[in-house]
XYZ file of N, CA, C and O in Angstrom:
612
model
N -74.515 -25.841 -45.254
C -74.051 -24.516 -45.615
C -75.030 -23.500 -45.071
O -76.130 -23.413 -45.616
N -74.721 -22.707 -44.021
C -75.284 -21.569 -43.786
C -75.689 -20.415 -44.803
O -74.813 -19.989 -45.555
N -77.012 -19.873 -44.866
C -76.917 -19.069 -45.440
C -77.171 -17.977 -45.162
O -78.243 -17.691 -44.629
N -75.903 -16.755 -45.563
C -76.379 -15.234 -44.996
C -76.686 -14.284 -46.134
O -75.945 -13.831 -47.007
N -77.399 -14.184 -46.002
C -78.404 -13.177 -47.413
C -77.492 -11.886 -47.787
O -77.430 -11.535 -48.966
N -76.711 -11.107 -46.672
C -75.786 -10.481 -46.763
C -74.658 -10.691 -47.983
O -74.505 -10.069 -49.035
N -74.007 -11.708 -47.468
C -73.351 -11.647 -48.229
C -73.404 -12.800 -49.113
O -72.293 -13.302 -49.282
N -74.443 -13.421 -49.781
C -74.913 -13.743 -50.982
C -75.600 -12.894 -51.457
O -75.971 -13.112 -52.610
N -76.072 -11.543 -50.768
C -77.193 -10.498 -52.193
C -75.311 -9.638 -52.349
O -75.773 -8.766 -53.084
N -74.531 -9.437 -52.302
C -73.071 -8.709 -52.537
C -72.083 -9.700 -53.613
O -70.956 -9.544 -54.082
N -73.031 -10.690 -53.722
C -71.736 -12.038 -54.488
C -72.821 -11.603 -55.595
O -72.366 -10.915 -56.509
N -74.182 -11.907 -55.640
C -75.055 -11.868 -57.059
C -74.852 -10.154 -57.678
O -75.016 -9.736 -58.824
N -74.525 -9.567 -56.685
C -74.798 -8.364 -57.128
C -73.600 -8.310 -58.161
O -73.891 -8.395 -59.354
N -71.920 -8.139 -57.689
C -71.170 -8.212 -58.204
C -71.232 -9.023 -59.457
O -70.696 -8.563 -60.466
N -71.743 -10.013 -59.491
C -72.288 -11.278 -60.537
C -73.034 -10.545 -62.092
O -72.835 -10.690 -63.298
N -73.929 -9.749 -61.267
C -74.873 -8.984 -62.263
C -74.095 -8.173 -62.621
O -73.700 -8.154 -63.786
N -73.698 -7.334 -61.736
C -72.444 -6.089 -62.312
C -71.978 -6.295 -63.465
O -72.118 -5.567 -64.448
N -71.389 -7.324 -63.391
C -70.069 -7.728 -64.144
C -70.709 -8.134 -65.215
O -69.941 -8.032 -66.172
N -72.187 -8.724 -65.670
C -72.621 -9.035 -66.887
C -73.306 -8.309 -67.553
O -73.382 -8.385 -68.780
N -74.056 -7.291 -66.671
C -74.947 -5.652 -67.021
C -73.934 -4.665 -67.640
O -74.078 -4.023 -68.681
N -72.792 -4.668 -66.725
C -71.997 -3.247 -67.114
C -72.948 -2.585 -66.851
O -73.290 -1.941 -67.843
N -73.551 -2.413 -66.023
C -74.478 -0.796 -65.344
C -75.335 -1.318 -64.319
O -76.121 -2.241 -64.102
N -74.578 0.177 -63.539
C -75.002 0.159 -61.410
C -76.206 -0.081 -61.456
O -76.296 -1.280 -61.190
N -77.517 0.456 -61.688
C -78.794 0.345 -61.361
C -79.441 -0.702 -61.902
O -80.305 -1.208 -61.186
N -79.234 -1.253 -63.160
C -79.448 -2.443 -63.882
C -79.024 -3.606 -63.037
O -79.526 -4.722 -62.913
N -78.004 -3.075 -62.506
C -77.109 -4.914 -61.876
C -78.012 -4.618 -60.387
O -77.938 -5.566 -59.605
N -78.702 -3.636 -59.985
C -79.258 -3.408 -58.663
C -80.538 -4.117 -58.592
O -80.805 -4.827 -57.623
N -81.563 -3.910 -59.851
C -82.645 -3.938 -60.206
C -82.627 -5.318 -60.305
O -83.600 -5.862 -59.784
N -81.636 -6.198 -60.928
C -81.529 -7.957 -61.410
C -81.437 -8.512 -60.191
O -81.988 -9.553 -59.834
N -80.445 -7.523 -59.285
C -80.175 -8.883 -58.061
C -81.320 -8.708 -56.958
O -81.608 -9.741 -56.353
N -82.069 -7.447 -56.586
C -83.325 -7.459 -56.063
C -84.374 -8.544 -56.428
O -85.092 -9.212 -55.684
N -84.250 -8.532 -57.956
C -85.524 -9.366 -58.526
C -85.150 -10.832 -58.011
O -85.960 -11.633 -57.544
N -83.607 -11.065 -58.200
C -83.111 -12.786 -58.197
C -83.905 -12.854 -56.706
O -84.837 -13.658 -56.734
N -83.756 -12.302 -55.661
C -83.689 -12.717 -54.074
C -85.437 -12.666 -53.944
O -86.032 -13.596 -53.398
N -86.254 -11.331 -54.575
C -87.939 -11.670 -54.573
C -88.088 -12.966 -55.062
O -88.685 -13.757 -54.332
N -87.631 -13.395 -56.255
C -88.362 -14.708 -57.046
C -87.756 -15.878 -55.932
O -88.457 -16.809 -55.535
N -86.620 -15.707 -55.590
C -86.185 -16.782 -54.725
C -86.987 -17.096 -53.435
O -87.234 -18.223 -53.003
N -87.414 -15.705 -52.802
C -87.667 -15.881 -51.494
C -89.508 -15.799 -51.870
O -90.176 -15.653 -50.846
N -90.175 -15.862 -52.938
C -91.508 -15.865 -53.292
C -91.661 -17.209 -53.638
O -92.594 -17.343 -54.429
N -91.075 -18.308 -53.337
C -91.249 -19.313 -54.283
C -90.622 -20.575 -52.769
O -89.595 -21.248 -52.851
N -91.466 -20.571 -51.695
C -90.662 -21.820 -50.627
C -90.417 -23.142 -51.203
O -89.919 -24.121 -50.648
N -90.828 -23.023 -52.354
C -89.899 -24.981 -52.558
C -88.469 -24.596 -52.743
O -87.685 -25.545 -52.718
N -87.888 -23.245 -52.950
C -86.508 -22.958 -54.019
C -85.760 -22.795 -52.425
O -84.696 -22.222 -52.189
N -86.728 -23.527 -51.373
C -85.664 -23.035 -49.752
C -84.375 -24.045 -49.479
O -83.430 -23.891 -48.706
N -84.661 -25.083 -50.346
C -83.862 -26.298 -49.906
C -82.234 -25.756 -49.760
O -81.738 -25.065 -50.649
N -81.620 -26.074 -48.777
C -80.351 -24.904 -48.381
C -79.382 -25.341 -49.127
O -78.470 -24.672 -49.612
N -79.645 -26.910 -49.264
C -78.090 -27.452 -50.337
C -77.902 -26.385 -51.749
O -76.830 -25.974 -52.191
N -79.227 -26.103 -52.260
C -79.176 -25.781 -53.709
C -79.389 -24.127 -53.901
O -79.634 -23.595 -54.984
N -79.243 -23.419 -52.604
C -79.252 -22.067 -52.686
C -78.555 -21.681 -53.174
O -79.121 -20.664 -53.577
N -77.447 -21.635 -53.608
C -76.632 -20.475 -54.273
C -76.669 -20.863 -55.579
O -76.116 -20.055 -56.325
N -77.123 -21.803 -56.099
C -77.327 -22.405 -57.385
C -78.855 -21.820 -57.702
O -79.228 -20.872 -58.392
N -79.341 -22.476 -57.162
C -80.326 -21.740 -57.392
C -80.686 -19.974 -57.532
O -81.663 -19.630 -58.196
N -79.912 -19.065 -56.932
C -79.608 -17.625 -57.297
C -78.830 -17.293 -58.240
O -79.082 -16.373 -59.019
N -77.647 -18.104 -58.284
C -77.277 -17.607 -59.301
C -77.590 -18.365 -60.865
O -76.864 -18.103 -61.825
N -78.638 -19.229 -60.967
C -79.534 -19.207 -62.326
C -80.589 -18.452 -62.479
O -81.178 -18.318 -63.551
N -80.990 -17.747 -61.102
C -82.231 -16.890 -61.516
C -81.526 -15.596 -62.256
O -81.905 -14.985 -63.255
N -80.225 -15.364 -61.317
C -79.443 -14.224 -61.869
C -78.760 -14.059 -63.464
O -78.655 -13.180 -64.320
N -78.447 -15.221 -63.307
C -77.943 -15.728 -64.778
C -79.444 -15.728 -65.808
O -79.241 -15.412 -66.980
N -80.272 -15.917 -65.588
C -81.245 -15.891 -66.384
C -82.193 -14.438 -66.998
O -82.779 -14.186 -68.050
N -81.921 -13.604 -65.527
C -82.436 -12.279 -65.633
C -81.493 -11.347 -66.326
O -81.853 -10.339 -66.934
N -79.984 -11.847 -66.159
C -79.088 -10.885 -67.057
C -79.748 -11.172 -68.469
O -80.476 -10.380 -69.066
N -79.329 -12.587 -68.958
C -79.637 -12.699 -70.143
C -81.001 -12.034 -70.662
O -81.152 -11.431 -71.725
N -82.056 -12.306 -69.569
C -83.207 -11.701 -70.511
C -83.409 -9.740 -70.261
O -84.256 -8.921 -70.620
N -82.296 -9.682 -69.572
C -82.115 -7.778 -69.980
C -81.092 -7.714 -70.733
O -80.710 -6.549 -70.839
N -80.204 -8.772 -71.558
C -79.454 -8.603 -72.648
C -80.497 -8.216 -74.246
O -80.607 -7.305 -75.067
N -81.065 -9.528 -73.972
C -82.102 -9.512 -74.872
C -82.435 -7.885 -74.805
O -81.966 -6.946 -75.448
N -83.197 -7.929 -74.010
C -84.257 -6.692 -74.486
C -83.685 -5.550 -74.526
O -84.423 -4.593 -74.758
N -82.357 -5.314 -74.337
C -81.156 -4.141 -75.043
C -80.451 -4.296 -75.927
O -79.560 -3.501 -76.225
N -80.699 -5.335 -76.520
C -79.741 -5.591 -77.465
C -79.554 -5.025 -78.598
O -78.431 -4.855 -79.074
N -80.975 -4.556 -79.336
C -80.615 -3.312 -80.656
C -80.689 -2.151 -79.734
O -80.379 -1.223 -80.481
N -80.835 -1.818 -78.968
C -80.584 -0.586 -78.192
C -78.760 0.206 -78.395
O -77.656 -0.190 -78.020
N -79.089 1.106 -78.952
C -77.895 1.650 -78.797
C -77.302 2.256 -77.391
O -78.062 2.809 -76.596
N -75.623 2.092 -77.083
C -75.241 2.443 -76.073
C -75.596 4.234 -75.820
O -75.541 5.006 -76.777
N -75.849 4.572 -74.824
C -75.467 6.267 -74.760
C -74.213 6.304 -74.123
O -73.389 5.390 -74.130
N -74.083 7.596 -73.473
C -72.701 7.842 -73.095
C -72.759 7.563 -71.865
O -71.688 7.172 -71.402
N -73.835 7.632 -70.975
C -73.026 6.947 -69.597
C -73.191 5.275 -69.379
O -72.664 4.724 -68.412
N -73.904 4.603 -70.288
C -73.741 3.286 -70.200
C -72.083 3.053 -70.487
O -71.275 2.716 -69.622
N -71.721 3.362 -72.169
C -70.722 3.549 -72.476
C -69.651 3.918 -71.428
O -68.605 3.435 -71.863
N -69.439 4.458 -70.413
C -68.518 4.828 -69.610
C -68.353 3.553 -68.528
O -67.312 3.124 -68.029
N -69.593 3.142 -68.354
C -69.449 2.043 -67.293
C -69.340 1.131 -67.875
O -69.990 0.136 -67.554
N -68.329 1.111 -69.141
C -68.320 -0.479 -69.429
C -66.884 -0.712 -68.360
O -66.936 -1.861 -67.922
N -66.129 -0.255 -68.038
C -65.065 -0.110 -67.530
C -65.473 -0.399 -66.318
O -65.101 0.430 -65.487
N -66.351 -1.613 -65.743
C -66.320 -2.312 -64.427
C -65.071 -2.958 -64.042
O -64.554 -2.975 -62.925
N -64.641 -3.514 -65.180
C -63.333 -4.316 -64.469
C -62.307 -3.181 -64.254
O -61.628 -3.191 -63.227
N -62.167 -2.234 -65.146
C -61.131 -1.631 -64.221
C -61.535 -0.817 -62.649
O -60.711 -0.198 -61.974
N -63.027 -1.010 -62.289
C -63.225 -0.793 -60.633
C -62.782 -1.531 -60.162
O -61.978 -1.301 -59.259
N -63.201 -3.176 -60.681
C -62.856 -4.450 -59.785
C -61.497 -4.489 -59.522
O -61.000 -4.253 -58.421
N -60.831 -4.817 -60.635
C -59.241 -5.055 -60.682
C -58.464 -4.622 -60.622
O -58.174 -4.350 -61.787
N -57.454 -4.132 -59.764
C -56.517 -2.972 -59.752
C -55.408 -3.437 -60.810
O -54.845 -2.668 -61.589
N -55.210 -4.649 -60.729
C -53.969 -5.089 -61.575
C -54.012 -5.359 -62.851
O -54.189 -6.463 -63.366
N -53.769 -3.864 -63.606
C -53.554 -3.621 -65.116
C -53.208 -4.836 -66.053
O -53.852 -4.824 -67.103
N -52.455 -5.734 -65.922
C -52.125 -6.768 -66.997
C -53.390 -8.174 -66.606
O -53.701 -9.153 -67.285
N -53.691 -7.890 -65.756
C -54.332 -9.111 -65.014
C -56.148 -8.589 -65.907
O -56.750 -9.460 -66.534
N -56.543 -7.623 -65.832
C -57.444 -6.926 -66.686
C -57.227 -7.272 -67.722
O -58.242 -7.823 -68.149
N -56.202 -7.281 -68.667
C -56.147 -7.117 -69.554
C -56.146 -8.590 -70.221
O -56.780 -8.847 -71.245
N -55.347 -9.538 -69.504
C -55.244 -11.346 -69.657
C -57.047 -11.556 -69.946
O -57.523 -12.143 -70.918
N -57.943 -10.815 -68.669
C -59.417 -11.472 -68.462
C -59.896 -10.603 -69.585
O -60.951 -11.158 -69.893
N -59.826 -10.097 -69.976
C -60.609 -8.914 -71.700
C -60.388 -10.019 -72.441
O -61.405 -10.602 -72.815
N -59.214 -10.531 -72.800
C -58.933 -11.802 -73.834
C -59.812 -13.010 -73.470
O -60.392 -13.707 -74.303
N -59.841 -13.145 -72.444
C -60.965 -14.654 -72.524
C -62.352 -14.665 -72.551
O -62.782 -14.115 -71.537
N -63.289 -15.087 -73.332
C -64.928 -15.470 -73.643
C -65.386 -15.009 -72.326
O -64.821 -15.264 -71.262
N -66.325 -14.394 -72.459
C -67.680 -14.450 -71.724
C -67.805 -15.751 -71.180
O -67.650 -15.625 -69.965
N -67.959 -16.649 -71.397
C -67.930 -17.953 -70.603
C -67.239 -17.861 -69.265
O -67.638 -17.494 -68.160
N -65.889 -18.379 -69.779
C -64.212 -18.319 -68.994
C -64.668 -17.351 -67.987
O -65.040 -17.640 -66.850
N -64.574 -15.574 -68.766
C -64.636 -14.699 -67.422
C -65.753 -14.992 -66.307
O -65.598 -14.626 -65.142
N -66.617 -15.517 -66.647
C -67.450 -15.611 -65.966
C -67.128 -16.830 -64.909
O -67.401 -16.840 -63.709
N -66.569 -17.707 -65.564
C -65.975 -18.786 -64.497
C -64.938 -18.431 -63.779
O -64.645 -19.279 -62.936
N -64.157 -17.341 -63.793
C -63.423 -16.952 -63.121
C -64.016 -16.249 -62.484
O -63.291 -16.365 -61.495
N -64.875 -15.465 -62.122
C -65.519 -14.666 -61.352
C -66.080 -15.069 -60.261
O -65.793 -14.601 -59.159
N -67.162 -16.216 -60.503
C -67.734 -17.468 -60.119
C -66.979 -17.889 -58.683
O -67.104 -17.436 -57.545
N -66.142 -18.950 -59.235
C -64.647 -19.343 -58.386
C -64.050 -18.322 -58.028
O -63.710 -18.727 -56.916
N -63.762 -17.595 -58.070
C -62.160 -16.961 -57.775
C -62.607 -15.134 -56.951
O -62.097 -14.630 -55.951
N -63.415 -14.716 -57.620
C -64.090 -12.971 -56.822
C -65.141 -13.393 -55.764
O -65.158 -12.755 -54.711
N -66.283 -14.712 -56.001
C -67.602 -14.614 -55.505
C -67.019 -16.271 -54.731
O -67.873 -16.792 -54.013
N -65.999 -16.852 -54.831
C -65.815 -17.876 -53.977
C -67.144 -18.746 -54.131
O -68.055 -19.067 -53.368
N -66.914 -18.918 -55.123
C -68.448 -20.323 -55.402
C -67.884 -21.491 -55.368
O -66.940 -21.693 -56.132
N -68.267 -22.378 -54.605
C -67.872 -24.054 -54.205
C -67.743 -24.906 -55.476
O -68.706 -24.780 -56.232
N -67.026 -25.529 -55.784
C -66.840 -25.975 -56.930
C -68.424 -27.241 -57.454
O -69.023 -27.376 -58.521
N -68.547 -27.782 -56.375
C -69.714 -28.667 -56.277
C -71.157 -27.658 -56.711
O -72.180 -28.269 -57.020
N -71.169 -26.515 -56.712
C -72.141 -25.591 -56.767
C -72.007 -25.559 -58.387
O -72.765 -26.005 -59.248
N -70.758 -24.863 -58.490
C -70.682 -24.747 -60.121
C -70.765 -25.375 -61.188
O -71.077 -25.070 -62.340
N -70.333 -26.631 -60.492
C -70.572 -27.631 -61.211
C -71.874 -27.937 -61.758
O -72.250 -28.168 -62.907
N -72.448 -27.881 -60.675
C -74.541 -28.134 -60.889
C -74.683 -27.170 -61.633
O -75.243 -27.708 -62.588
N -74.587 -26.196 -61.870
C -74.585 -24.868 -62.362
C -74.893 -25.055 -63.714
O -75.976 -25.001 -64.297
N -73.374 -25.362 -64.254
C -72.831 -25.530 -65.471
C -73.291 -27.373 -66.102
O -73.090 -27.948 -67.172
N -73.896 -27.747 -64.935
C -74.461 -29.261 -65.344
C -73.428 -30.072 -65.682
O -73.670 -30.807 -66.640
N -72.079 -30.194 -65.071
C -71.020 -31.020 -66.002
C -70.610 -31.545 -64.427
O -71.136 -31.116 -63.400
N -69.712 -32.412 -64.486
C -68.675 -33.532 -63.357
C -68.199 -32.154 -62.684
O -68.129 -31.087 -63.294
N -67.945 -32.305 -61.603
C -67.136 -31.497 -60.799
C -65.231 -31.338 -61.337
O -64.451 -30.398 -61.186
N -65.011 -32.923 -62.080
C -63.639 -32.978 -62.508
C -63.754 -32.229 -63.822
O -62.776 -31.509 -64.026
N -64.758 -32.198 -64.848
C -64.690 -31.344 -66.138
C -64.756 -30.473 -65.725
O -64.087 -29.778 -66.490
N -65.307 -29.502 -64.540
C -64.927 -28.173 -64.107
C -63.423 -27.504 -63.988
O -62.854 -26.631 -64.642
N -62.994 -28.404 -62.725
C -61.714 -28.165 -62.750
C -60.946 -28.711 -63.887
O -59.805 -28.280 -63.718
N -60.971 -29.428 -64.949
C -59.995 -29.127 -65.744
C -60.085 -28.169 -66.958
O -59.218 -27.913 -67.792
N -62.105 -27.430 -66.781
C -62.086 -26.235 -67.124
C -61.247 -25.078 -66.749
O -60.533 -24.362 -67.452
N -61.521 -25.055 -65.334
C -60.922 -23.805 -64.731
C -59.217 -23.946 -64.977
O -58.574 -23.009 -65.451
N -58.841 -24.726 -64.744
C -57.194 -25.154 -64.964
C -56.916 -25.008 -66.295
O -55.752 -24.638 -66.449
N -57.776 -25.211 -67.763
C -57.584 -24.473 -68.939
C -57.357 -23.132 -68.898
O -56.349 -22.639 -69.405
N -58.497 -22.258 -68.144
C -58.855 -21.197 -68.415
C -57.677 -20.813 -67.711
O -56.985 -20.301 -68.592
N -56.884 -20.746 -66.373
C -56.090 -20.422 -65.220
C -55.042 -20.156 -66.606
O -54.555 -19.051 -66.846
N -54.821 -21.292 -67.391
C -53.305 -21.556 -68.351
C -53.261 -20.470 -69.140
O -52.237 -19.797 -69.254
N -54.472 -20.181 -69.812
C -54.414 -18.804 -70.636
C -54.267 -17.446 -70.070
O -54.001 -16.367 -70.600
N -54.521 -17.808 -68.801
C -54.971 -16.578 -68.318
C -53.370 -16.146 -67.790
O -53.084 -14.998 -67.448
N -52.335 -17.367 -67.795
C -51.001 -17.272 -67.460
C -50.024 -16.726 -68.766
O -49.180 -15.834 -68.670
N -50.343 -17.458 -69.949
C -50.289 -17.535 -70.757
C -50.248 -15.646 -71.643
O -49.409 -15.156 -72.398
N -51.499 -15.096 -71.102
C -52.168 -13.796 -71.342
C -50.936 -12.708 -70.872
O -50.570 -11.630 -71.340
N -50.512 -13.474 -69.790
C -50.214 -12.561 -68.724
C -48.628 -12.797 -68.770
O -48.201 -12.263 -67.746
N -47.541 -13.363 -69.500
C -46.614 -14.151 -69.763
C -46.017 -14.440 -68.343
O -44.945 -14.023 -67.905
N -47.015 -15.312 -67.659
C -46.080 -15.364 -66.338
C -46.364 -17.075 -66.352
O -47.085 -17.518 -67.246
N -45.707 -18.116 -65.218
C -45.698 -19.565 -65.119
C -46.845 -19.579 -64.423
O -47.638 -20.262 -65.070
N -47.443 -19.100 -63.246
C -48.197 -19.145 -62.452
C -48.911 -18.287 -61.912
O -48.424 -17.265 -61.429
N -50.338 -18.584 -61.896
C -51.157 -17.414 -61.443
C -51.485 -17.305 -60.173
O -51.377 -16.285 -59.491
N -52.002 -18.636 -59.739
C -52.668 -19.140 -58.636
C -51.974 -20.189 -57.938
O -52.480 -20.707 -56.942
């Protein structure tokens, strides 16, 4: 797997976006993911790069969850919670992904916006590549389900 920094710092970024809810915050996480990555030559091995970014990323959201967490919202955080309606143009399709866990959305994001290899996610999430997909194929059902249609994908 080739890797172009391009467009893996645009997949983490979106990544962070989507778990920050705020532009400069999700700017500040995915800068840091690519320093710690590219400060650290054992983390070069090419099989495990995108796994490897996106747990540093996954790790740096969480620990700027933490440290906002009794923080009250102001008003322009508050305004940007409304990332998905930048991302998503399609109103019911928004509205199916609001209904599913933090988990789920995130596995849909993963797969399906940032095109992450299933073999990646898998390592990721530490489970069989087949408990993935019959994750994602749960999550796909609700998300049909959400949306009262037979098929999404």
């Amino acid at each position: 797997m080739a890797f172009d920094i391009d467009e893996q710092y645009d997949k983490i970024y979106r990544y962070c976006y989507i778990k920050v809810k705020h532009k400069e915050t999700a700017e500040d996480i995915t800068q840091e993911t690519f320093l710690r990555y590219l400060e650290h030559p054992q983390y070069s091995s090419i099989d495990k790069t995108l796994q490897l970014l996106y747990t540093i990323a996954g790790n740096l959201c969480r620990d700027e969850f933490r440290k906002h967490k009794t923080d009250e919202l102001t008003d322009t955080e508050a305004s940007s919670e409304n990332v998905e309606e930048n991302v998503l143009s399609d109103l019911e399709l928004k509205n199916a992904l609001k209904k599913l866990s933090d988990d789920d959305r995130e596995l849909i994001l993963l797969r399906y916006i940032n095109g992450v290899p299933v073999n990646v996610m898998a390592k990721l999430y530490n489970i069989s590549r087949f408990a993935l997909n019959r994750r994602i194929n749960r999550v796909l059902g609700q998300l049909n389900e959400y949306m009262g249609k037979e098929e999404l994908i």
